[in-house]
Amino acid sequence: RHVRLFVLIATVAYSAAFLQNPGSQLVLRARGLDAVSCQRDRMDGNEIVMSASRREFGKNSLLGATALGSLLMHPMEGCCKQRGGDGGKWARHYGEFTEEELEGFTSNPSGLKYKDIAVGEGGMPSAGNSVQTHYSGYLLESGNMFDSSYERGRPLSFKVGVGQVIKGWDEALLGMKVGGKRQLIIPAELGYGTRSVGPIPPNSPLFFYVELLAIGAA
C-alpha cells in the first residue's frame, strides 16, 4: 500500500514538473480519439495540444477524407513527445491576425489569397499527382489554431487537384514548387462553406501556413 502511494505521488510530481517546464510541448492523445483538431492553451510558454473525438467531425474532416483516413491509421502517433527540429516554427501564430500580417497577398479571381514565404526550387505538381505537405490552419477572424500536421509530426499526403482536399488547397498547391512555403487566406466558399466542421464555424474564412515537401507518395 505504501509502495502504491509512493508511485502515485512520484507520478503526480513528475507530471507537474513537466508541465511547468518552459518550452515543453505536450501532445495528449487518448486511444480511440482522433487528432483531427488541435486546440492550444499557453501556460508559461508551454503549448498543450489536445485531440478531439472524431464524433465531432463525422465525414467532414478538416481537409477531406484523405486527411481523416490518415489520422485514423495513426491515432497514437506522437503521443506525449516533444517536437524535434524546427517543428514548424514558421507556421506558429498567437492571437488575432494584424492588418500588417494580412498585407502583401496576391488575390486570385476565385477569391483565394496567397503570399509566398519561400518559392522553392523543386518541381510543380500537376492535377492527380500525390503530394506531401506540412501545414497549420487557423481561423482568420480569431487567430485560433484548428489543425496542424506540424503538431502531429507527420506530413499529410494526398492527390492534389482532384477534390481530396478543400478547393482552396487544390488551387493553392497546384501553383507551388517543392520546397515552397506559402500563406493562404481561404474564403469560406473555397473552404467549408456553410458547414460547421468541428471547431470551424459556418462561413469561416481560414488562414493556412502550407509547406510543399515532395511530389509523390511517401
C-alpha atoms as an extended CHARMM CRD file, in Angstrom:
* protein
*
       218  EXT
         1         1  ARG       CA              0.0000000000        0.0000000000        0.0000000000  PROA      1               0.0000000000
         2         2  HSD       CA              2.8570000000        2.3700000000        0.8590000000  PROA      2               0.0000000000
         3         3  VAL       CA              4.6060000000        1.4980000000       -2.4060000000  PROA      3               0.0000000000
         4         4  ARG       CA              1.4910000000        2.2830000000       -4.4610000000  PROA      4               0.0000000000
         5         5  LEU       CA              1.1110000000        5.6010000000       -2.6280000000  PROA      5               0.0000000000
         6         6  PHE       CA              4.7520000000        6.4780000000       -3.3010000000  PROA      6               0.0000000000
         7         7  VAL       CA              4.3900000000        5.6790000000       -7.0270000000  PROA      7               0.0000000000
         8         8  LEU       CA              1.2370000000        7.8190000000       -7.2430000000  PROA      8               0.0000000000
         9         9  ILE       CA              2.9310000000       10.7960000000       -5.5570000000  PROA      9               0.0000000000
        10        10  ALA       CA              6.0010000000       10.4660000000       -7.7670000000  PROA      10              0.0000000000
        11        11  THR       CA              3.8660000000       10.3160000000      -10.9310000000  PROA      11              0.0000000000
        12        12  VAL       CA              1.9130000000       13.4420000000       -9.9820000000  PROA      12              0.0000000000
        13        13  ALA       CA              5.1100000000       15.3130000000       -9.1260000000  PROA      13              0.0000000000
        14        14  TYR       CA              6.7420000000       14.3390000000      -12.4330000000  PROA      14              0.0000000000
        15        15  SER       CA              3.6940000000       15.4160000000      -14.4280000000  PROA      15              0.0000000000
        16        16  ALA       CA              3.5360000000       18.7690000000      -12.6540000000  PROA      16              0.0000000000
        17        17  ALA       CA              7.2310000000       19.3930000000      -13.2510000000  PROA      17              0.0000000000
        18        18  PHE       CA              6.8990000000       18.5580000000      -16.9320000000  PROA      18              0.0000000000
        19        19  LEU       CA              4.0080000000       20.9490000000      -17.4440000000  PROA      19              0.0000000000
        20        20  GLN       CA              5.8660000000       23.7470000000      -15.6600000000  PROA      20              0.0000000000
        21        21  ASN       CA              8.9930000000       23.3000000000      -17.7670000000  PROA      21              0.0000000000
        22        22  PRO       CA              9.1860000000       26.2400000000      -20.2420000000  PROA      22              0.0000000000
        23        23  GLY       CA              9.2130000000       25.1200000000      -23.8450000000  PROA      23              0.0000000000
        24        24  SER       CA              7.6500000000       21.7290000000      -23.1930000000  PROA      24              0.0000000000
        25        25  GLN       CA              5.4100000000       20.5170000000      -25.9800000000  PROA      25              0.0000000000
        26        26  LEU       CA              2.9340000000       18.0020000000      -24.5900000000  PROA      26              0.0000000000
        27        27  VAL       CA              0.7290000000       16.1680000000      -27.0350000000  PROA      27              0.0000000000
        28        28  LEU       CA             -2.2190000000       14.4640000000      -25.3560000000  PROA      28              0.0000000000
        29        29  ARG       CA             -3.6850000000       11.6620000000      -27.4220000000  PROA      29              0.0000000000
        30        30  ALA       CA             -6.2400000000        9.2630000000      -25.9360000000  PROA      30              0.0000000000
        31        31  ARG       CA             -6.7830000000        5.8520000000      -27.5130000000  PROA      31              0.0000000000
        32        32  GLY       CA             -9.9590000000        5.9050000000      -29.5660000000  PROA      32              0.0000000000
        33        33  LEU       CA             -9.7290000000        9.6570000000      -30.2020000000  PROA      33              0.0000000000
        34        34  ASP       CA             -8.5320000000       11.2250000000      -33.4200000000  PROA      34              0.0000000000
        35        35  ALA       CA             -6.2700000000       14.2460000000      -33.5670000000  PROA      35              0.0000000000
        36        36  VAL       CA             -8.3490000000       15.8500000000      -36.3050000000  PROA      36              0.0000000000
        37        37  SER       CA             -8.4500000000       19.0920000000      -34.3860000000  PROA      37              0.0000000000
        38        38  CYS       CA             -5.8010000000       20.7400000000      -32.2590000000  PROA      38              0.0000000000
        39        39  GLN       CA             -6.5800000000       23.2520000000      -29.5490000000  PROA      39              0.0000000000
        40        40  ARG       CA             -3.7950000000       25.2280000000      -27.9290000000  PROA      40              0.0000000000
        41        41  ASP       CA             -3.5150000000       26.5230000000      -24.4100000000  PROA      41              0.0000000000
        42        42  ARG       CA             -0.4980000000       28.6080000000      -23.4710000000  PROA      42              0.0000000000
        43        43  MET       CA              0.8680000000       28.0750000000      -19.9540000000  PROA      43              0.0000000000
        44        44  ASP       CA              4.1940000000       29.6990000000      -19.1010000000  PROA      44              0.0000000000
        45        45  GLY       CA              5.4960000000       29.1180000000      -22.6140000000  PROA      45              0.0000000000
        46        46  ASN       CA              4.0970000000       25.5940000000      -22.8220000000  PROA      46              0.0000000000
        47        47  GLU       CA              1.8430000000       24.5770000000      -25.6610000000  PROA      47              0.0000000000
        48        48  ILE       CA             -0.6540000000       21.8510000000      -24.8330000000  PROA      48              0.0000000000
        49        49  VAL       CA             -2.2250000000       20.1520000000      -27.8230000000  PROA      49              0.0000000000
        50        50  MET       CA             -5.3540000000       18.1170000000      -27.2390000000  PROA      50              0.0000000000
        51        51  SER       CA             -7.0320000000       15.8200000000      -29.7120000000  PROA      51              0.0000000000
        52        52  ALA       CA            -10.7390000000       15.9040000000      -30.4330000000  PROA      52              0.0000000000
        53        53  SER       CA            -13.0660000000       12.9750000000      -30.9200000000  PROA      53              0.0000000000
        54        54  ARG       CA            -13.9680000000       12.0250000000      -34.4710000000  PROA      54              0.0000000000
        55        55  ARG       CA            -17.6140000000       12.1270000000      -33.4060000000  PROA      55              0.0000000000
        56        56  GLU       CA            -17.4070000000       15.9120000000      -33.7700000000  PROA      56              0.0000000000
        57        57  PHE       CA            -16.4780000000       15.5720000000      -37.4060000000  PROA      57              0.0000000000
        58        58  GLY       CA            -18.2360000000       12.5520000000      -38.9160000000  PROA      58              0.0000000000
        59        59  LYS       CA            -17.3100000000       12.5370000000      -42.5890000000  PROA      59              0.0000000000
        60        60  ASN       CA            -16.3130000000       16.2080000000      -42.6270000000  PROA      60              0.0000000000
        61        61  SER       CA            -12.6110000000       16.0740000000      -41.8360000000  PROA      61              0.0000000000
        62        62  LEU       CA            -10.6580000000       19.3000000000      -41.6840000000  PROA      62              0.0000000000
        63        63  LEU       CA             -9.0630000000       18.8080000000      -45.0820000000  PROA      63              0.0000000000
        64        64  GLY       CA            -11.0040000000       15.9410000000      -46.6090000000  PROA      64              0.0000000000
        65        65  ALA       CA            -11.4740000000       12.1950000000      -46.4990000000  PROA      65              0.0000000000
        66        66  THR       CA             -7.7710000000       11.5850000000      -47.1580000000  PROA      66              0.0000000000
        67        67  ALA       CA             -6.7020000000       13.5700000000      -44.0930000000  PROA      67              0.0000000000
        68        68  LEU       CA             -9.2250000000       11.8080000000      -41.8800000000  PROA      68              0.0000000000
        69        69  GLY       CA             -8.1650000000        8.3810000000      -43.1220000000  PROA      69              0.0000000000
        70        70  SER       CA             -4.5210000000        9.1650000000      -42.4900000000  PROA      70              0.0000000000
        71        71  LEU       CA             -5.2250000000       10.1930000000      -38.9150000000  PROA      71              0.0000000000
        72        72  LEU       CA             -7.3840000000        7.1510000000      -38.1890000000  PROA      72              0.0000000000
        73        73  MET       CA             -4.4950000000        4.9170000000      -39.2360000000  PROA      73              0.0000000000
        74        74  HSD       CA             -2.1290000000        6.6150000000      -36.7630000000  PROA      74              0.0000000000
        75        75  PRO       CA             -4.3010000000        7.6560000000      -33.7760000000  PROA      75              0.0000000000
        76        76  MET       CA             -1.4650000000        7.3770000000      -31.2570000000  PROA      76              0.0000000000
        77        77  GLU       CA              1.3820000000        8.8080000000      -33.3220000000  PROA      77              0.0000000000
        78        78  GLY       CA              3.3930000000       11.4320000000      -31.4900000000  PROA      78              0.0000000000
        79        79  CYS       CA              1.8820000000       10.5300000000      -28.1160000000  PROA      79              0.0000000000
        80        80  CYS       CA              3.3930000000       12.5530000000      -25.2800000000  PROA      80              0.0000000000
        81        81  LYS       CA              6.5600000000       13.5270000000      -27.1100000000  PROA      81              0.0000000000
        82        82  GLN       CA              8.4010000000       16.7570000000      -27.6410000000  PROA      82              0.0000000000
        83        83  ARG       CA              8.6200000000       18.0300000000      -31.1980000000  PROA      83              0.0000000000
        84        84  GLY       CA             12.0710000000       17.7860000000      -32.6730000000  PROA      84              0.0000000000
        85        85  GLY       CA             13.8650000000       20.0260000000      -35.1610000000  PROA      85              0.0000000000
        86        86  ASP       CA             12.1660000000       23.1550000000      -36.4170000000  PROA      86              0.0000000000
        87        87  GLY       CA              8.7480000000       21.7540000000      -35.5450000000  PROA      87              0.0000000000
        88        88  GLY       CA              7.0360000000       24.1990000000      -37.9040000000  PROA      88              0.0000000000
        89        89  LYS       CA              8.0790000000       27.3370000000      -36.0280000000  PROA      89              0.0000000000
        90        90  TRP       CA              7.4100000000       29.4630000000      -39.1090000000  PROA      90              0.0000000000
        91        91  ALA       CA              3.7730000000       28.3210000000      -39.0070000000  PROA      91              0.0000000000
        92        92  ARG       CA              3.0690000000       29.2250000000      -35.3800000000  PROA      92              0.0000000000
        93        93  HSD       CA              0.8350000000       32.1540000000      -34.6500000000  PROA      93              0.0000000000
        94        94  TYR       CA             -0.6780000000       33.5160000000      -31.4440000000  PROA      94              0.0000000000
        95        95  GLY       CA             -3.6120000000       35.8530000000      -31.1150000000  PROA      95              0.0000000000
        96        96  GLU       CA             -5.5730000000       37.6670000000      -33.7770000000  PROA      96              0.0000000000
        97        97  PHE       CA             -4.0320000000       38.4520000000      -37.1420000000  PROA      97              0.0000000000
        98        98  THR       CA             -2.9940000000       42.0780000000      -37.5110000000  PROA      98              0.0000000000
        99        99  GLU       CA             -3.6050000000       44.2730000000      -40.5650000000  PROA      99              0.0000000000
       100       100  GLU       CA              0.1170000000       44.2230000000      -41.2590000000  PROA      100             0.0000000000
       101       101  GLU       CA              0.1760000000       40.4180000000      -41.2740000000  PROA      101             0.0000000000
       102       102  LEU       CA             -2.6540000000       40.3600000000      -43.8270000000  PROA      102             0.0000000000
       103       103  GLU       CA             -0.8930000000       42.6790000000      -46.2900000000  PROA      103             0.0000000000
       104       104  GLY       CA              1.1260000000       41.6930000000      -49.3520000000  PROA      104             0.0000000000
       105       105  PHE       CA             -1.1030000000       38.8530000000      -50.5670000000  PROA      105             0.0000000000
       106       106  THR       CA             -1.8120000000       38.0850000000      -54.1980000000  PROA      106             0.0000000000
       107       107  SER       CA             -5.5160000000       37.6500000000      -54.9790000000  PROA      107             0.0000000000
       108       108  ASN       CA             -6.8240000000       35.0710000000      -57.4580000000  PROA      108             0.0000000000
       109       109  PRO       CA            -10.1390000000       35.5470000000      -59.3180000000  PROA      109             0.0000000000
       110       110  SER       CA            -11.6040000000       32.7370000000      -57.1950000000  PROA      110             0.0000000000
       111       111  GLY       CA            -11.0880000000       34.7560000000      -54.0070000000  PROA      111             0.0000000000
       112       112  LEU       CA             -8.0570000000       32.7660000000      -52.8290000000  PROA      112             0.0000000000
       113       113  LYS       CA             -5.2250000000       34.9170000000      -51.4870000000  PROA      113             0.0000000000
       114       114  TYR       CA             -1.6490000000       33.7260000000      -51.1090000000  PROA      114             0.0000000000
       115       115  LYS       CA              1.7790000000       35.0150000000      -50.1330000000  PROA      115             0.0000000000
       116       116  ASP       CA              4.9770000000       33.1060000000      -50.8320000000  PROA      116             0.0000000000
       117       117  ILE       CA              7.3540000000       32.9940000000      -47.8950000000  PROA      117             0.0000000000
       118       118  ALA       CA              9.7210000000       30.7100000000      -49.8100000000  PROA      118             0.0000000000
       119       119  VAL       CA              9.1900000000       29.9570000000      -53.5060000000  PROA      119             0.0000000000
       120       120  GLY       CA             11.0000000000       26.6240000000      -53.5800000000  PROA      120             0.0000000000
       121       121  GLU       CA             13.3240000000       25.2500000000      -56.2420000000  PROA      121             0.0000000000
       122       122  GLY       CA             11.7060000000       21.8890000000      -56.9850000000  PROA      122             0.0000000000
       123       123  GLY       CA              9.0640000000       20.7710000000      -59.4240000000  PROA      123             0.0000000000
       124       124  MET       CA              5.4470000000       21.9180000000      -59.5400000000  PROA      124             0.0000000000
       125       125  PRO       CA              2.6900000000       19.2980000000      -59.1420000000  PROA      125             0.0000000000
       126       126  SER       CA              0.0180000000       18.6120000000      -61.7480000000  PROA      126             0.0000000000
       127       127  ALA       CA             -3.5670000000       17.6010000000      -61.0530000000  PROA      127             0.0000000000
       128       128  GLY       CA             -3.6510000000       13.9780000000      -59.9180000000  PROA      128             0.0000000000
       129       129  ASN       CA             -0.1100000000       13.9640000000      -58.5000000000  PROA      129             0.0000000000
       130       130  SER       CA              0.3840000000       12.7380000000      -54.9630000000  PROA      130             0.0000000000
       131       131  VAL       CA              1.9980000000       15.3770000000      -52.7530000000  PROA      131             0.0000000000
       132       132  GLN       CA              3.3740000000       15.5340000000      -49.2380000000  PROA      132             0.0000000000
       133       133  THR       CA              2.6710000000       18.6470000000      -47.2250000000  PROA      133             0.0000000000
       134       134  HSD       CA              3.0160000000       20.1730000000      -43.7910000000  PROA      134             0.0000000000
       135       135  TYR       CA              0.5500000000       22.8090000000      -42.6210000000  PROA      135             0.0000000000
       136       136  SER       CA             -1.0260000000       24.7140000000      -39.7620000000  PROA      136             0.0000000000
       137       137  GLY       CA             -4.5620000000       26.0730000000      -40.0470000000  PROA      137             0.0000000000
       138       138  TYR       CA             -6.1450000000       28.9740000000      -38.1550000000  PROA      138             0.0000000000
       139       139  LEU       CA             -9.4990000000       30.7130000000      -38.0470000000  PROA      139             0.0000000000
       140       140  LEU       CA             -8.8990000000       34.0380000000      -39.7690000000  PROA      140             0.0000000000
       141       141  GLU       CA            -11.2610000000       36.0240000000      -37.5530000000  PROA      141             0.0000000000
       142       142  SER       CA             -9.9370000000       34.8290000000      -34.1810000000  PROA      142             0.0000000000
       143       143  GLY       CA             -6.4420000000       33.5520000000      -34.9260000000  PROA      143             0.0000000000
       144       144  ASN       CA             -7.1890000000       30.2630000000      -33.1680000000  PROA      144             0.0000000000
       145       145  MET       CA             -5.4580000000       27.1450000000      -34.4920000000  PROA      145             0.0000000000
       146       146  PHE       CA             -7.7830000000       24.3190000000      -35.5030000000  PROA      146             0.0000000000
       147       147  ASP       CA             -5.3700000000       21.7950000000      -37.0030000000  PROA      147             0.0000000000
       148       148  SER       CA             -1.6690000000       21.2370000000      -37.6810000000  PROA      148             0.0000000000
       149       149  SER       CA              0.3470000000       18.4200000000      -39.2400000000  PROA      149             0.0000000000
       150       150  TYR       CA              3.4390000000       20.0040000000      -37.6700000000  PROA      150             0.0000000000
       151       151  GLU       CA              1.9240000000       19.3510000000      -34.2360000000  PROA      151             0.0000000000
       152       152  ARG       CA              1.3430000000       15.6910000000      -35.1260000000  PROA      152             0.0000000000
       153       153  GLY       CA              4.8460000000       15.3340000000      -36.5150000000  PROA      153             0.0000000000
       154       154  ARG       CA              3.5630000000       13.6200000000      -39.6660000000  PROA      154             0.0000000000
       155       155  PRO       CA              3.0680000000       15.2100000000      -43.1110000000  PROA      155             0.0000000000
       156       156  LEU       CA             -0.2410000000       14.9460000000      -44.9350000000  PROA      156             0.0000000000
       157       157  SER       CA             -0.2150000000       13.0610000000      -48.2590000000  PROA      157             0.0000000000
       158       158  PHE       CA             -2.9940000000       13.3310000000      -50.8400000000  PROA      158             0.0000000000
       159       159  LYS       CA             -3.6640000000       13.6660000000      -54.5620000000  PROA      159             0.0000000000
       160       160  VAL       CA             -3.8400000000       17.3240000000      -55.4690000000  PROA      160             0.0000000000
       161       161  GLY       CA             -6.3780000000       18.8340000000      -57.8500000000  PROA      161             0.0000000000
       162       162  VAL       CA             -8.9100000000       16.0100000000      -57.6610000000  PROA      162             0.0000000000
       163       163  GLY       CA            -11.0960000000       17.1300000000      -54.7630000000  PROA      163             0.0000000000
       164       164  GLN       CA             -9.4960000000       15.1620000000      -51.9340000000  PROA      164             0.0000000000
       165       165  VAL       CA             -8.9770000000       18.3970000000      -50.0030000000  PROA      165             0.0000000000
       166       166  ILE       CA            -10.8420000000       21.7060000000      -49.8250000000  PROA      166             0.0000000000
       167       167  LYS       CA            -10.9590000000       23.7840000000      -53.0420000000  PROA      167             0.0000000000
       168       168  GLY       CA             -8.6610000000       26.4840000000      -51.7070000000  PROA      168             0.0000000000
       169       169  TRP       CA             -5.9570000000       23.9160000000      -51.0600000000  PROA      169             0.0000000000
       170       170  ASP       CA             -6.2160000000       22.3350000000      -54.5010000000  PROA      170             0.0000000000
       171       171  GLU       CA             -5.8880000000       25.7400000000      -56.1630000000  PROA      171             0.0000000000
       172       172  ALA       CA             -3.0010000000       26.8840000000      -53.9650000000  PROA      172             0.0000000000
       173       173  LEU       CA             -0.9170000000       23.6830000000      -54.1300000000  PROA      173             0.0000000000
       174       174  LEU       CA             -1.0810000000       23.4680000000      -57.9170000000  PROA      174             0.0000000000
       175       175  GLY       CA              0.7730000000       26.7930000000      -58.0250000000  PROA      175             0.0000000000
       176       176  MET       CA              3.5640000000       25.8370000000      -55.6210000000  PROA      176             0.0000000000
       177       177  LYS       CA              7.0300000000       24.3510000000      -56.1080000000  PROA      177             0.0000000000
       178       178  VAL       CA              8.6020000000       21.6760000000      -53.9230000000  PROA      178             0.0000000000
       179       179  GLY       CA             10.3590000000       23.3810000000      -51.0280000000  PROA      179             0.0000000000
       180       180  GLY       CA              7.9360000000       26.2870000000      -51.1290000000  PROA      180             0.0000000000
       181       181  LYS       CA              6.2240000000       27.7890000000      -48.1220000000  PROA      181             0.0000000000
       182       182  ARG       CA              3.0370000000       29.7440000000      -48.6300000000  PROA      182             0.0000000000
       183       183  GLN       CA              0.4890000000       31.5710000000      -46.5160000000  PROA      183             0.0000000000
       184       184  LEU       CA             -3.1100000000       31.2210000000      -47.6470000000  PROA      184             0.0000000000
       185       185  ILE       CA             -6.2700000000       33.1660000000      -46.9240000000  PROA      185             0.0000000000
       186       186  ILE       CA             -9.1490000000       30.9540000000      -47.9920000000  PROA      186             0.0000000000
       187       187  PRO       CA            -12.6910000000       32.3520000000      -48.1610000000  PROA      187             0.0000000000
       188       188  ALA       CA            -15.4790000000       30.1800000000      -46.8050000000  PROA      188             0.0000000000
       189       189  GLU       CA            -16.7320000000       29.2090000000      -50.2690000000  PROA      189             0.0000000000
       190       190  LEU       CA            -13.3210000000       27.6390000000      -51.0070000000  PROA      190             0.0000000000
       191       191  GLY       CA            -13.2220000000       26.0430000000      -47.5610000000  PROA      191             0.0000000000
       192       192  TYR       CA            -16.1930000000       24.5340000000      -45.7460000000  PROA      192             0.0000000000
       193       193  GLY       CA            -18.9030000000       26.9630000000      -46.8040000000  PROA      193             0.0000000000
       194       194  THR       CA            -21.9960000000       26.9170000000      -44.6350000000  PROA      194             0.0000000000
       195       195  ARG       CA            -20.9820000000       23.7190000000      -42.8530000000  PROA      195             0.0000000000
       196       196  SER       CA            -19.8560000000       23.5880000000      -39.2400000000  PROA      196             0.0000000000
       197       197  VAL       CA            -16.8340000000       21.2750000000      -39.0310000000  PROA      197             0.0000000000
       198       198  GLY       CA            -15.5280000000       20.6370000000      -35.5260000000  PROA      198             0.0000000000
       199       199  PRO       CA            -14.0690000000       23.9210000000      -34.2130000000  PROA      199             0.0000000000
       200       200  ILE       CA            -14.7030000000       25.6600000000      -37.5560000000  PROA      200             0.0000000000
       201       201  PRO       CA            -17.9840000000       27.6370000000      -37.5080000000  PROA      201             0.0000000000
       202       202  PRO       CA            -20.1150000000       28.0180000000      -40.6590000000  PROA      202             0.0000000000
       203       203  ASN       CA            -18.9910000000       30.6140000000      -43.2110000000  PROA      203             0.0000000000
       204       204  SER       CA            -15.4910000000       30.8450000000      -41.7540000000  PROA      204             0.0000000000
       205       205  PRO       CA            -12.5520000000       32.2560000000      -43.7440000000  PROA      205             0.0000000000
       206       206  LEU       CA             -9.3640000000       30.3330000000      -42.9770000000  PROA      206             0.0000000000
       207       207  PHE       CA             -5.6570000000       31.1400000000      -42.7400000000  PROA      207             0.0000000000
       208       208  PHE       CA             -3.1130000000       28.4230000000      -43.5710000000  PROA      208             0.0000000000
       209       209  TYR       CA              0.6350000000       28.0540000000      -43.4750000000  PROA      209             0.0000000000
       210       210  VAL       CA              1.4700000000       25.3880000000      -46.0840000000  PROA      210             0.0000000000
       211       211  GLU       CA              4.7950000000       23.7770000000      -46.9850000000  PROA      211             0.0000000000
       212       212  LEU       CA              5.1270000000       21.5460000000      -50.0740000000  PROA      212             0.0000000000
       213       213  LEU       CA              7.6140000000       18.8410000000      -49.1310000000  PROA      213             0.0000000000
       214       214  ALA       CA              7.5820000000       16.4960000000      -52.1110000000  PROA      214             0.0000000000
       215       215  ILE       CA              5.7160000000       15.2300000000      -55.1440000000  PROA      215             0.0000000000
       216       216  GLY       CA              4.9370000000       11.5250000000      -54.9540000000  PROA      216             0.0000000000
       217       217  ALA       CA              3.6510000000        9.1720000000      -52.2890000000  PROA      217             0.0000000000
       218       218  ALA       CA              5.6100000000        8.8140000000      -49.0560000000  PROA      218             0.0000000000
